Amino acid sequence: MIRTVIVCCLLAGLSSLRAQIVREDAATLVYRQRDGLVVTLRKRPLRTVIAYASLTKVWYAAGGEAVAVPTVKSKAALPAATHALPEIGKINMINAEQVLLQKPDLVLLNHDFPRHRELATLLRGMGVDALCCEYDNYADYAELVELFAKLNGQAMPAGGHAGADDIAALCAKARQQPSPRVAIILCTSSGFALETPVSNTGYMARMLGATNVVANTEQRKVQFSYERFLLDNPDVIVIVPMGDLAGLQSKFRQELLTQPAWGNLAAAKASRVHFLPAEWFLFQAGPDYPQALRHLAALLYPGVDFDQ
């Protein structure tokens, strides 16, 4: 359900409102973005351009279709129906000209990207509806799928989005087990970082009852310190790859597995070091969250049957 609770964040004397639906009628929906900007969106758009890859599966799950999508390394991150659509550039370098060539009546963007917010302002000035979404983790998905369903004129099931009941049962079963200490490493070509409990993967781990070695909930990732990592000594290590998988696996082996004392880590001793599928853990899983959570649960709680 779209949250109606206002979450106040005091930072440098400023406060911000949680994104939420303000009101709607048969033809339009009024929405307050995370930055407080209130936008009016026409329902049942016919030409939607999606500028943030992870929003694509959510939009399609809510009954929508797109006419263009961003460029991604792996098409697995997008619904099959979009694989032949025109591309409008990489997520952080969206080409405004390519967007306009599609003659959109709605453009979906990510609030976290300054260039997306700038593009939204440009589009609105030209009479095109633009929505800057907040999509960090599963909690945001549950809200977005309802928002998108309303925009597409679709009715949501009484129990919430498809898969909600399965996810609740899966998480309840996982949380009956002893809580493992997990480290979530974001692996990129430029280095490593640790993901926090509010990242996409971190939020899923928390839903499943695991304890993140990073307690920070103010940001989605923090700097990786090998010395600190040894002291944290996680029971399980999962790696989120951002880039070419084979190259990142090689980088991980060369730069971490060869480090002194790596073999003394509890996770290394138990062979509990796992690379995760990027389409579920680098990108938000959208309607595939049940499968993604089941995959992660099997790594966190080996020996527990989550298929029953």
Backbone as numpy.savetxt, mean C-alpha at the origin, in Angstrom:
# Nx Ny Nz CAx CAy CAz Cx Cy Cz
-15.41 0.77 6.47 -16.26 1.96 6.47 -15.38 3.19 6.47
-15.80 4.24 5.71 -15.06 5.48 5.70 -15.08 6.07 7.10
-13.94 6.43 7.61 -13.87 6.91 8.98 -14.56 8.26 9.13
-15.30 8.41 10.19 -15.91 9.70 10.50 -15.24 10.32 11.70
-14.28 9.61 12.26 -13.56 10.13 13.41 -12.46 11.05 12.92
-12.35 12.22 13.49 -11.28 13.16 13.14 -10.05 12.82 13.97
-8.96 12.55 13.30 -7.70 12.25 13.97 -6.87 13.52 13.98
-6.57 14.02 15.14 -5.81 15.27 15.23 -4.33 14.96 15.38
-3.53 15.58 14.54 -2.08 15.41 14.59 -1.46 16.76 14.87
-0.87 16.91 16.04 -0.24 18.17 16.37 1.21 18.11 15.96
1.58 18.93 15.00 2.94 18.96 14.49 3.27 20.41 14.17
4.24 20.93 14.88 4.64 22.32 14.69 3.44 23.26 14.83
2.55 22.91 15.77 1.41 23.77 16.04 0.28 23.66 15.04
0.36 22.72 14.09 -0.66 22.58 13.07 -1.45 21.31 13.30
-2.68 21.26 12.79 -3.49 20.04 12.87 -4.01 19.71 11.48
-4.29 18.43 11.24 -4.81 18.02 9.94 -5.99 17.08 10.14
-6.89 17.05 9.18 -8.06 16.20 9.24 -7.83 14.91 8.49
-8.42 13.84 9.01 -8.37 12.56 8.31 -9.24 12.65 7.06
-8.77 12.07 5.97 -9.55 12.06 4.74 -10.89 11.36 4.97
-11.96 11.93 4.41 -13.28 11.34 4.60 -14.30 11.93 3.63
-15.38 11.18 3.43 -16.50 11.69 2.65 -17.24 12.72 3.48
-17.53 13.87 2.88 -18.27 14.93 3.56 -19.76 14.76 3.33
-20.13 14.57 2.06 -21.53 14.34 1.72 -21.59 13.81 0.28
-22.76 13.31 -0.09 -22.94 12.82 -1.46 -24.41 12.87 -1.84
-24.65 12.88 -3.14 -26.01 12.74 -3.66 -25.94 11.77 -4.83
-26.98 11.69 -5.62 -27.02 10.71 -6.70 -25.96 10.96 -7.77
-25.55 12.21 -7.93 -24.64 12.56 -9.04 -23.22 12.88 -8.62
-23.04 13.35 -7.39 -21.71 13.80 -6.96 -21.36 13.30 -5.57
-20.07 13.36 -5.28 -19.55 13.00 -3.96 -18.56 14.08 -3.55
-18.73 14.61 -2.35 -17.82 15.63 -1.82 -16.88 14.96 -0.82
-15.59 15.15 -1.04 -14.57 14.41 -0.27 -13.53 15.38 0.27
-13.19 15.22 1.53 -12.11 16.00 2.13 -10.83 15.18 2.10
-9.82 15.67 1.39 -8.53 14.99 1.32 -7.77 15.15 2.64
-6.67 14.42 2.76 -5.87 14.47 3.97 -5.34 15.87 4.24
-5.08 16.65 3.19 -4.56 18.01 3.36 -5.66 19.01 3.69
-6.89 18.54 3.85 -7.99 19.42 4.19 -8.74 19.98 2.99
-8.19 19.80 1.80 -8.85 20.30 0.59 -10.12 19.50 0.33
-11.22 20.20 0.12 -12.50 19.56 -0.16 -12.75 19.59 -1.67
-12.96 18.41 -2.26 -13.15 18.32 -3.71 -14.51 17.69 -4.01
-15.12 18.16 -5.07 -16.39 17.59 -5.54 -16.12 16.72 -6.76
-16.55 15.47 -6.69 -16.27 14.49 -7.74 -17.58 14.00 -8.36
-17.62 13.96 -9.68 -18.80 13.44 -10.37 -18.78 11.91 -10.34
-19.89 11.31 -10.02 -19.99 9.86 -9.95 -20.05 9.24 -11.35
-19.73 7.96 -11.39 -19.75 7.15 -12.62 -18.90 7.75 -13.73
-17.62 8.01 -13.45 -16.74 8.54 -14.50 -16.56 7.51 -15.61
-16.40 8.01 -16.83 -16.26 7.12 -17.99 -14.82 6.98 -18.46
-13.96 7.97 -18.12 -12.57 7.93 -18.57 -11.67 8.26 -17.38
-11.31 7.22 -16.64 -10.48 7.38 -15.45 -9.03 7.06 -15.77
-8.15 7.97 -15.41 -6.71 7.76 -15.52 -6.17 7.53 -14.11
-5.35 6.49 -13.95 -4.80 6.16 -12.64 -3.30 6.43 -12.65
-2.84 7.29 -11.75 -1.44 7.71 -11.72 -0.62 6.99 -10.66
-1.27 6.20 -9.81 -0.57 5.46 -8.76 -0.95 3.99 -8.88
0.03 3.14 -9.16 -0.24 1.76 -9.55 -1.12 1.00 -8.55
-0.85 1.15 -7.26 -1.58 0.37 -6.26 -3.06 0.70 -6.21
-3.44 1.87 -6.71 -4.86 2.23 -6.73 -5.63 1.46 -7.80
-4.92 0.91 -8.77 -5.59 0.30 -9.93 -6.44 -0.90 -9.53
-5.87 -1.82 -8.76 -6.63 -3.00 -8.34 -7.83 -2.61 -7.48
-7.66 -1.58 -6.65 -8.77 -1.14 -5.80 -9.90 -0.59 -6.67
-9.53 0.23 -7.65 -10.53 0.83 -8.54 -11.31 -0.25 -9.29
-10.62 -1.24 -9.79 -11.29 -2.32 -10.53 -12.13 -3.19 -9.59
-11.65 -3.42 -8.38 -12.42 -4.21 -7.42 -13.72 -3.50 -7.04
-13.73 -2.17 -7.17 -14.91 -1.38 -6.82 -15.79 -1.10 -8.03
-15.57 -1.83 -9.11 -16.43 -1.70 -10.28 -16.01 -0.69 -11.31
-14.81 -0.11 -11.15 -14.34 0.89 -12.10 -13.50 0.31 -13.21
-13.25 1.13 -14.21 -12.33 0.79 -15.30 -11.45 2.00 -15.57
-10.29 1.77 -16.19 -9.36 2.86 -16.47 -9.08 2.94 -17.97
-8.60 4.11 -18.40 -8.19 4.28 -19.79 -6.68 4.43 -19.91
-5.98 4.61 -18.77 -4.52 4.70 -18.78 -4.00 4.45 -17.37
-2.77 3.95 -17.30 -2.15 3.59 -16.03 -0.69 4.03 -16.04
-0.03 4.03 -14.86 1.39 4.38 -14.84 2.26 3.23 -15.33
3.50 3.55 -15.63 4.48 2.54 -16.04 5.02 1.84 -14.80
5.02 0.51 -14.80 5.54 -0.27 -13.67 6.52 -1.31 -14.20
7.43 -1.76 -13.32 8.41 -2.77 -13.72 7.75 -4.11 -13.98
6.75 -4.44 -13.16 6.08 -5.74 -13.30 4.58 -5.53 -13.47
4.03 -6.08 -14.54 2.60 -5.98 -14.79 1.78 -6.73 -13.75
2.45 -7.58 -12.95 1.73 -8.32 -11.91 1.11 -7.39 -10.88
1.62 -6.16 -10.80 1.08 -5.19 -9.85 -0.25 -4.61 -10.32
-0.63 -4.88 -11.57 -1.83 -4.30 -12.16 -2.83 -5.38 -12.56
-4.12 -5.08 -12.60 -5.10 -6.05 -13.09 -4.82 -6.41 -14.55
-5.11 -7.63 -14.92 -4.85 -8.09 -16.29 -5.55 -7.21 -17.32
-6.71 -6.69 -16.97 -7.48 -5.88 -17.92 -6.78 -4.58 -18.30
-5.75 -4.20 -17.54 -5.06 -2.93 -17.81 -3.74 -3.11 -18.54
-3.32 -4.35 -18.79 -1.97 -4.59 -19.30 -1.71 -3.99 -20.68
-2.74 -3.78 -21.46 -2.55 -3.21 -22.80 -2.93 -1.72 -22.87
-3.24 -1.11 -21.74 -3.66 0.29 -21.74 -2.47 1.23 -21.97
-2.72 2.43 -22.46 -1.66 3.43 -22.58 -1.03 3.73 -21.22
0.26 4.06 -21.23 0.98 4.37 -20.00 1.29 5.86 -19.96
1.25 6.43 -18.75 1.41 7.88 -18.60 2.71 8.26 -17.88
3.64 7.30 -17.79 4.92 7.58 -17.16 5.07 6.89 -15.81
6.29 6.91 -15.28 6.55 6.30 -13.98 5.81 7.07 -12.88
5.55 6.37 -11.79 4.70 6.90 -10.73 5.18 8.26 -10.23
6.49 8.43 -10.08 7.00 9.70 -9.56 7.35 10.70 -10.66
7.03 10.34 -11.92 7.32 11.22 -13.06 6.16 11.15 -14.06
4.95 11.36 -13.57 3.78 11.28 -14.44 3.84 12.39 -15.50
3.57 12.02 -16.74 3.61 12.95 -17.86 2.23 13.60 -18.03
2.14 14.88 -17.69 0.86 15.58 -17.73 0.26 15.58 -19.13
1.11 15.71 -20.14 0.62 15.73 -21.52 -0.04 14.40 -21.88
0.59 13.29 -21.45 0.02 11.98 -21.73 -1.31 11.79 -20.99
-1.40 12.34 -19.79 -2.66 12.26 -19.05 -3.76 12.98 -19.82
-3.48 14.20 -20.27 -4.49 15.00 -20.95 -4.89 14.41 -22.30
-3.97 13.69 -22.94 -4.29 13.05 -24.22 -5.41 12.02 -24.07
-5.57 11.50 -22.86 -6.60 10.49 -22.62 -7.99 11.10 -22.42
-8.07 12.44 -22.39 -9.33 13.14 -22.17 -10.06 12.60 -20.93
-9.39 12.62 -19.78 -9.97 12.01 -18.57 -11.10 12.86 -17.98
-12.03 12.20 -17.32 -12.98 12.93 -16.49 -12.69 12.71 -15.01
-11.74 11.81 -14.70 -11.27 11.62 -13.33 -9.84 11.11 -13.37
-8.98 11.68 -12.52 -7.61 11.21 -12.39 -7.36 10.89 -10.92
-6.88 9.68 -10.65 -6.59 9.22 -9.29 -5.10 9.32 -9.04
-4.71 10.03 -7.97 -3.31 10.26 -7.66 -3.04 9.91 -6.20
-1.76 9.98 -5.82 -1.35 9.69 -4.44 -0.96 10.98 -3.74
-1.56 11.21 -2.59 -1.33 12.45 -1.84 0.12 12.61 -1.41
0.86 11.51 -1.25 2.22 11.58 -0.72 3.22 12.17 -1.72
2.88 12.21 -3.00 3.81 12.69 -4.02 3.53 14.16 -4.34
4.50 15.06 -4.06 4.29 16.48 -4.37 3.90 16.71 -5.83
4.52 15.97 -6.75 4.20 16.16 -8.17 2.78 15.72 -8.49
2.27 14.75 -7.76 0.88 14.36 -7.95 -0.06 15.48 -7.50
0.27 16.11 -6.38 -0.57 17.20 -5.89 -0.53 18.38 -6.86
0.65 18.65 -7.42 0.77 19.73 -8.41 -0.06 19.41 -9.66
0.00 18.16 -10.10 -0.77 17.75 -11.28 -2.27 17.86 -11.00
-2.68 17.51 -9.79 -4.09 17.61 -9.43 -4.58 19.05 -9.53
-3.77 19.98 -9.06 -4.13 21.40 -9.14 -4.28 21.84 -10.60
-3.34 21.41 -11.44 -3.40 21.73 -12.86 -4.67 21.18 -13.50
-4.98 19.93 -13.21 -6.14 19.28 -13.81 -7.44 19.96 -13.38
-7.55 20.27 -12.10 -8.78 20.92 -11.62 -8.98 22.27 -12.30
-7.87 22.97 -12.55 -7.96 24.24 -13.25 -8.46 24.10 -14.67
-8.35 22.88 -15.21 -8.81 22.61 -16.58 -10.16 21.91 -16.59
-10.78 21.81 -15.42 -12.11 21.22 -15.35 -12.14 19.71 -15.21
-10.99 19.10 -14.91 -10.91 17.64 -14.75 -10.94 17.29 -13.27
-11.81 16.38 -12.87 -11.83 15.93 -11.48 -10.53 15.20 -11.15
-9.92 15.53 -10.01 -8.68 14.89 -9.58 -8.78 14.60 -8.10
-8.41 13.39 -7.71 -8.48 12.97 -6.32 -7.12 12.49 -5.86
-6.59 13.12 -4.81 -5.31 12.69 -4.22 -5.63 11.77 -3.04
-5.33 10.49 -3.20 -5.71 9.47 -2.23 -4.59 9.19 -1.23
-4.99 8.72 -0.08 -4.07 8.25 0.95 -4.14 6.72 0.94
-3.01 6.08 0.60 -3.03 4.62 0.50 -1.68 4.08 0.94
-1.56 3.85 2.24 -0.32 3.35 2.81 -0.40 1.88 3.17
-1.58 1.41 3.58 -1.68 0.05 4.11 -3.12 -0.45 4.05
-3.36 -1.59 4.69 -4.67 -2.23 4.61 -5.80 -1.36 5.15
-5.53 -0.59 6.20 -6.58 0.27 6.76 -7.08 1.25 5.70
-6.16 1.79 4.91 -6.55 2.71 3.84 -7.33 1.98 2.75
-6.94 0.73 2.47 -7.64 -0.05 1.45 -9.11 -0.21 1.81
-9.37 -0.57 3.06 -10.75 -0.79 3.48 -11.60 0.46 3.27
-11.00 1.64 3.43 -11.72 2.89 3.21 -11.84 3.22 1.72
-10.75 3.03 0.99 -10.74 3.38 -0.43 -11.72 2.55 -1.25
-11.81 1.27 -0.94 -12.70 0.42 -1.74 -14.16 0.87 -1.58
-14.50 1.37 -0.39 -15.86 1.89 -0.21 -16.03 3.22 -0.95
-15.02 4.09 -0.85 -15.07 5.37 -1.57 -15.20 5.15 -3.07
-14.37 4.25 -3.60 -14.39 4.00 -5.05 -15.71 3.35 -5.47
-16.25 2.48 -4.63 -17.54 1.87 -4.95 -18.63 2.94 -5.07
-18.62 3.89 -4.15 -19.59 4.98 -4.20 -19.41 5.81 -5.47
-18.16 6.09 -5.84 -17.91 6.86 -7.05 -18.40 6.13 -8.30
-18.33 4.81 -8.26 -18.76 4.00 -9.41 -20.23 3.60 -9.34
-20.94 4.10 -8.33 -22.36 3.79 -8.20 -22.62 2.36 -7.79
-21.65 1.75 -7.10 -21.78 0.36 -6.66 -22.16 0.31 -5.18
-22.91 -0.71 -4.80 -23.27 -0.91 -3.40 -22.26 -1.81 -2.72
-21.82 -1.44 -1.53 -20.90 -2.27 -0.76 -21.67 -3.34 -0.01
-21.13 -4.58 0.09 -21.77 -5.61 0.91 -21.86 -5.15 2.37
-22.86 -5.64 3.08 -23.06 -5.23 4.47 -21.84 -5.51 5.33
-21.12 -6.59 5.03 -19.96 -6.95 5.84 -18.67 -6.27 5.43
-18.75 -5.36 4.46 -17.54 -4.68 4.00 -17.06 -5.27 2.68
-15.82 -4.96 2.32 -15.28 -5.39 1.04 -15.11 -6.90 0.97
-15.03 -7.42 -0.25 -14.84 -8.85 -0.45 -13.54 -9.30 0.22
-13.61 -10.36 0.99 -12.42 -10.87 1.67 -12.29 -10.39 3.10
-13.12 -9.46 3.53 -12.99 -8.90 4.88 -13.18 -9.98 5.95
-14.17 -10.85 5.77 -14.42 -11.90 6.76 -13.27 -12.90 6.81
-12.74 -13.27 5.64 -11.61 -14.20 5.60 -10.39 -13.60 6.30
-10.16 -12.32 6.08 -9.02 -11.65 6.71 -9.19 -11.61 8.22
-10.39 -11.32 8.69 -10.64 -11.27 10.13 -10.38 -12.63 10.77
-10.84 -13.70 10.13 -10.64 -15.05 10.67 -9.17 -15.43 10.65
-8.48 -15.10 9.56 -7.06 -15.40 9.44 -6.26 -14.71 10.53
-6.53 -13.42 10.74 -5.79 -12.66 11.75 -6.09 -13.15 13.16
-7.34 -13.52 13.40 -7.71 -14.04 14.72 -6.95 -15.33 15.02
-6.83 -16.20 14.03 -6.10 -17.46 14.22 -4.62 -17.20 14.45
-4.05 -16.27 13.69 -2.63 -15.96 13.84 -2.33 -15.39 15.22
-3.20 -14.56 15.71 -2.96 -13.88 16.98 -3.11 -14.81 18.19
-3.57 -16.02 17.95 -3.61 -17.01 19.03 -2.24 -17.64 19.26
-1.31 -17.42 18.33 0.03 -18.01 18.42 0.97 -17.07 19.17
2.08 -17.59 19.70 3.09 -16.71 20.31 3.60 -15.71 19.27
3.76 -14.47 19.68 4.12 -13.39 18.75 5.60 -13.44 18.38
5.93 -13.63 17.09 7.34 -13.61 16.67 7.81 -12.16 16.51
9.10 -11.95 16.69 9.70 -10.63 16.46 10.18 -10.60 15.01
9.66 -9.65 14.25 9.94 -9.62 12.82 10.67 -8.34 12.43
11.62 -8.48 11.51 12.28 -7.33 10.89 11.88 -7.31 9.42
11.47 -6.15 8.96 11.04 -5.99 7.56 12.04 -5.07 6.88
12.83 -5.63 5.98 13.88 -4.87 5.30 13.40 -4.46 3.91
13.42 -3.17 3.64 13.18 -2.68 2.29 14.52 -2.67 1.57
14.61 -3.45 0.51 15.87 -3.62 -0.23 15.76 -2.91 -1.58
16.62 -1.90 -1.80 16.64 -1.16 -3.06 18.06 -1.19 -3.61
18.22 -0.71 -4.82 19.55 -0.69 -5.44 20.50 0.24 -4.69
19.95 1.20 -3.95 20.79 2.17 -3.24 21.05 1.80 -1.79
20.40 0.76 -1.28 20.66 0.38 0.11 19.48 -0.29 0.78
19.49 -0.24 2.11 18.49 -0.93 2.91 17.83 0.04 3.89
16.59 -0.26 4.24 15.88 0.47 5.28 15.01 -0.53 6.03
14.57 -0.16 7.21 13.66 -1.00 7.97 12.26 -0.39 7.93
11.28 -1.22 7.63 9.91 -0.74 7.58 9.28 -0.79 8.97
8.43 0.17 9.24 7.80 0.32 10.55 6.40 -0.32 10.55
5.73 -0.32 11.71 4.39 -0.92 11.78 3.32 -0.22 10.94
3.60 0.98 10.41 2.58 1.65 9.59 2.85 1.51 8.10
3.93 0.84 7.72 4.16 0.55 6.30 3.16 -0.51 5.85
3.11 -0.74 4.55 2.20 -1.75 4.03 2.45 -3.12 4.66
3.70 -3.60 4.59 4.03 -4.91 5.16 3.99 -4.88 6.67
4.46 -3.79 7.26 4.46 -3.67 8.72 3.05 -3.72 9.29
2.12 -3.11 8.60 0.73 -3.12 9.07 0.16 -4.53 9.00
0.48 -5.25 7.93 0.01 -6.63 7.81 0.59 -7.51 8.91
1.89 -7.33 9.19 2.52 -8.11 10.26 1.85 -7.83 11.60
1.52 -6.58 11.83 0.85 -6.21 13.08 -0.55 -6.81 13.14
-1.27 -6.80 12.03 -2.59 -7.43 11.98 -2.51 -8.90 12.37
-1.39 -9.54 11.99 -1.21 -10.97 12.25 -0.61 -11.25 13.62
-0.39 -10.21 14.41 0.07 -10.41 15.78 1.57 -10.44 15.97
2.34 -10.17 14.92 3.80 -10.15 15.06 4.26 -8.84 15.70
5.44 -8.87 16.29 6.03 -7.69 16.92 7.16 -7.16 16.05
7.03 -5.95 15.56 8.05 -5.34 14.71 9.22 -4.89 15.58
10.45 -5.16 15.13 11.62 -4.73 15.91 11.75 -3.21 15.91
11.04 -2.54 14.98 11.01 -1.08 14.95 9.67 -0.62 15.53
9.73 0.21 16.57 8.51 0.65 17.22 7.97 1.95 16.64
8.77 2.65 15.84 8.39 3.95 15.29 7.12 3.86 14.45
6.13 4.69 14.77 4.90 4.72 13.97 4.66 6.10 13.35
5.67 6.94 13.35 5.54 8.28 12.78 5.90 8.31 11.30
6.62 7.30 10.84 7.02 7.23 9.44 7.02 5.78 8.99
7.04 5.56 7.68 6.91 4.20 7.16 8.22 3.42 7.12
9.34 4.10 7.17 10.63 3.40 7.18 11.65 4.22 7.94
12.66 3.53 8.46 13.74 4.18 9.19 15.08 3.66 8.66
16.13 4.37 8.98 17.47 4.00 8.50 17.88 2.63 9.05
18.56 1.86 8.22 19.04 0.54 8.63 20.40 0.67 9.28
20.53 0.14 10.49 21.81 0.08 11.19 22.12 -1.39 11.48
23.22 -1.89 10.94 23.54 -3.30 11.12 23.80 -3.62 12.59
24.49 -2.72 13.28 24.78 -2.95 14.70 23.49 -3.03 15.51
22.57 -2.12 15.25 21.29 -2.13 15.94 20.50 -3.39 15.58
20.61 -3.80 14.34 19.90 -4.98 13.84 20.36 -6.22 14.59
21.66 -6.33 14.83 22.18 -7.47 15.58 21.63 -7.50 17.00
21.49 -6.33 17.60 20.94 -6.26 18.95 19.45 -6.62 18.96
18.75 -6.22 17.93 17.31 -6.54 17.85 17.08 -8.04 17.68
17.98 -8.71 16.94 17.96 -10.16 16.79 16.56 -10.72 16.51
15.99 -10.40 15.35 14.62 -10.84 15.05 14.49 -12.35 14.87
13.30 -12.86 15.13 13.01 -14.27 14.90 12.79 -14.55 13.41
12.27 -13.56 12.71 11.96 -13.69 11.28 12.43 -12.42 10.57
13.02 -12.60 9.39 13.41 -11.46 8.56 12.70 -11.61 7.22
11.94 -10.59 6.83 11.31 -10.59 5.51 11.83 -9.38 4.74
12.03 -9.57 3.44 12.63 -8.53 2.61 11.64 -8.12 1.53
11.42 -6.82 1.43 10.56 -6.25 0.40 11.46 -5.72 -0.71
11.44 -6.33 -1.90 12.33 -5.89 -2.98 11.74 -4.72 -3.77
12.56 -3.72 -4.02 12.14 -2.57 -4.83 13.09 -2.45 -6.01
12.77 -3.17 -7.09 13.65 -3.20 -8.25 13.79 -4.61 -8.79
14.85 -4.84 -9.55 15.10 -6.15 -10.14 15.37 -7.18 -9.06
14.54 -8.23 -9.00 14.62 -9.19 -7.90 15.96 -9.90 -7.86
16.42 -10.43 -8.99 17.69 -11.18 -9.00 18.84 -10.30 -8.55
18.88 -9.06 -9.03 19.94 -8.15 -8.64 19.90 -7.81 -7.16
18.70 -7.64 -6.62 18.56 -7.31 -5.21 18.89 -8.50 -4.32
18.55 -9.70 -4.76 18.92 -10.89 -3.99 20.44 -11.02 -3.92
21.11 -10.75 -5.04 22.57 -10.79 -5.06 23.15 -9.72 -4.14
22.60 -8.53 -4.18 23.06 -7.43 -3.32 22.89 -7.80 -1.84
21.74 -8.40 -1.52 21.47 -8.79 -0.14 22.48 -9.82 0.35
22.77 -10.81 -0.50 23.74 -11.84 -0.12 25.13 -11.23 0.10
25.55 -10.39 -0.82 26.90 -9.84 -0.78 27.10 -8.83 0.35
26.07 -8.03 0.63 26.25 -6.93 1.58 25.78 -7.24 2.99
24.92 -8.23 3.16 24.44 -8.55 4.51 24.80 -9.96 4.95
24.56 -10.94 4.09 24.80 -12.32 4.51 26.27 -12.59 4.78
27.16 -11.80 4.20 28.60 -11.99 4.43 29.11 -11.20 5.63
28.24 -10.44 6.27 28.65 -9.62 7.41 28.97 -10.50 8.62
29.96 -10.07 9.43 30.25 -10.81 10.66 29.01 -10.91 11.54
28.83 -12.02 12.14 27.76 -12.29 13.11 26.38 -12.47 12.48
26.26 -12.36 11.15 24.95 -12.60 10.55 24.44 -13.99 10.89
25.32 -14.96 10.82 24.92 -16.33 11.10 24.47 -16.56 12.53
24.75 -15.60 13.43 24.33 -15.74 14.82 22.91 -15.24 15.07
22.34 -14.57 14.08 20.98 -14.08 14.24 20.00 -15.25 14.35
19.00 -15.10 15.20 18.01 -16.17 15.38 17.33 -16.53 14.07
16.99 -15.54 13.27 16.32 -15.80 11.99 17.22 -16.56 11.03
18.51 -16.21 11.02 19.46 -16.89 10.13 19.66 -18.34 10.56
19.79 -18.56 11.86 19.97 -19.92 12.37 18.79 -20.81 12.02
17.60 -20.24 12.03 16.39 -21.03 11.77 15.98 -21.01 10.30
16.82 -20.42 9.44 16.51 -20.29 8.01 15.17 -19.60 7.78
14.96 -18.52 8.53 13.71 -17.77 8.42 13.98 -16.36 7.86
14.64 -16.35 6.71 14.94 -15.11 5.99 14.29 -15.24 4.61
13.32 -14.39 4.30 12.48 -14.61 3.12 12.29 -13.32 2.31
12.44 -13.42 0.99 12.05 -12.33 0.10 10.54 -12.43 -0.16
9.88 -11.29 -0.18 8.43 -11.24 -0.37 8.08 -10.85 -1.81
6.93 -11.27 -2.31 6.49 -10.86 -3.65 6.20 -9.36 -3.70
6.84 -8.66 -4.61 6.69 -7.20 -4.69 5.25 -6.79 -4.96
4.52 -7.59 -5.76 3.17 -7.18 -6.13 2.21 -7.15 -4.95
2.58 -7.77 -3.83 1.74 -7.74 -2.64 2.32 -6.89 -1.52
3.63 -6.72 -1.50 4.26 -6.11 -0.34 4.99 -4.80 -0.63
5.52 -4.63 -1.84 6.02 -3.31 -2.24 4.82 -2.46 -2.64
4.01 -3.00 -3.54 2.73 -2.38 -3.88 1.70 -2.86 -2.86
0.68 -2.06 -2.62 -0.40 -2.52 -1.77 -1.18 -3.59 -2.52
-1.64 -4.60 -1.77 -2.21 -5.79 -2.40 -3.63 -5.61 -2.90
-4.34 -4.59 -2.40 -5.72 -4.37 -2.84 -6.60 -5.58 -2.59
-7.37 -6.02 -3.57 -8.25 -7.18 -3.37 -7.48 -8.48 -3.14
-6.16 -8.46 -3.33 -5.34 -9.64 -3.06 -4.83 -9.68 -1.62
-5.32 -8.78 -0.76 -4.87 -8.79 0.63 -5.09 -10.14 1.33
-6.19 -10.85 1.08 -6.33 -12.16 1.74 -5.17 -13.11 1.41
-4.78 -13.17 0.12 -3.66 -14.03 -0.28 -2.34 -13.52 0.31
-2.16 -12.21 0.29 -0.92 -11.63 0.82 -0.78 -11.90 2.31
-1.86 -11.73 3.05 -1.82 -11.98 4.49 -1.60 -13.46 4.79
-2.21 -14.32 4.00 -2.00 -15.76 4.20 -0.54 -16.13 3.92
0.05 -15.53 2.89 1.46 -15.77 2.57 2.35 -15.33 3.72
2.11 -14.15 4.25 2.93 -13.64 5.35 2.71 -14.44 6.62
1.47 -14.83 6.87 1.17 -15.62 8.07 1.93 -16.94 8.07
2.05 -17.57 6.90 2.78 -18.83 6.81 4.26 -18.66 7.14
4.81 -17.48 6.84 6.22 -17.22 7.16 6.40 -16.87 8.64
5.42 -16.20 9.20 5.51 -15.80 10.61 5.21 -16.96 11.54
4.33 -17.86 11.11 3.90 -18.97 11.97 4.01 -20.29 11.21
5.23 -20.74 10.91 5.39 -22.01 10.18 4.79 -23.17 10.97
4.13 -24.06 10.26 3.51 -25.20 10.92 2.05 -25.00 11.24
1.58 -23.76 11.18 0.16 -23.50 11.41 -0.56 -23.51 10.07
-1.66 -24.24 9.99 -2.42 -24.36 8.74 -3.42 -23.21 8.64
-3.14 -22.27 7.77 -4.03 -21.12 7.60 -5.00 -21.31 6.43
-5.05 -22.49 5.87 -5.98 -22.77 4.78 -7.29 -23.34 5.28
-7.39 -23.53 6.57 -8.62 -24.09 7.14 -9.31 -23.05 8.02
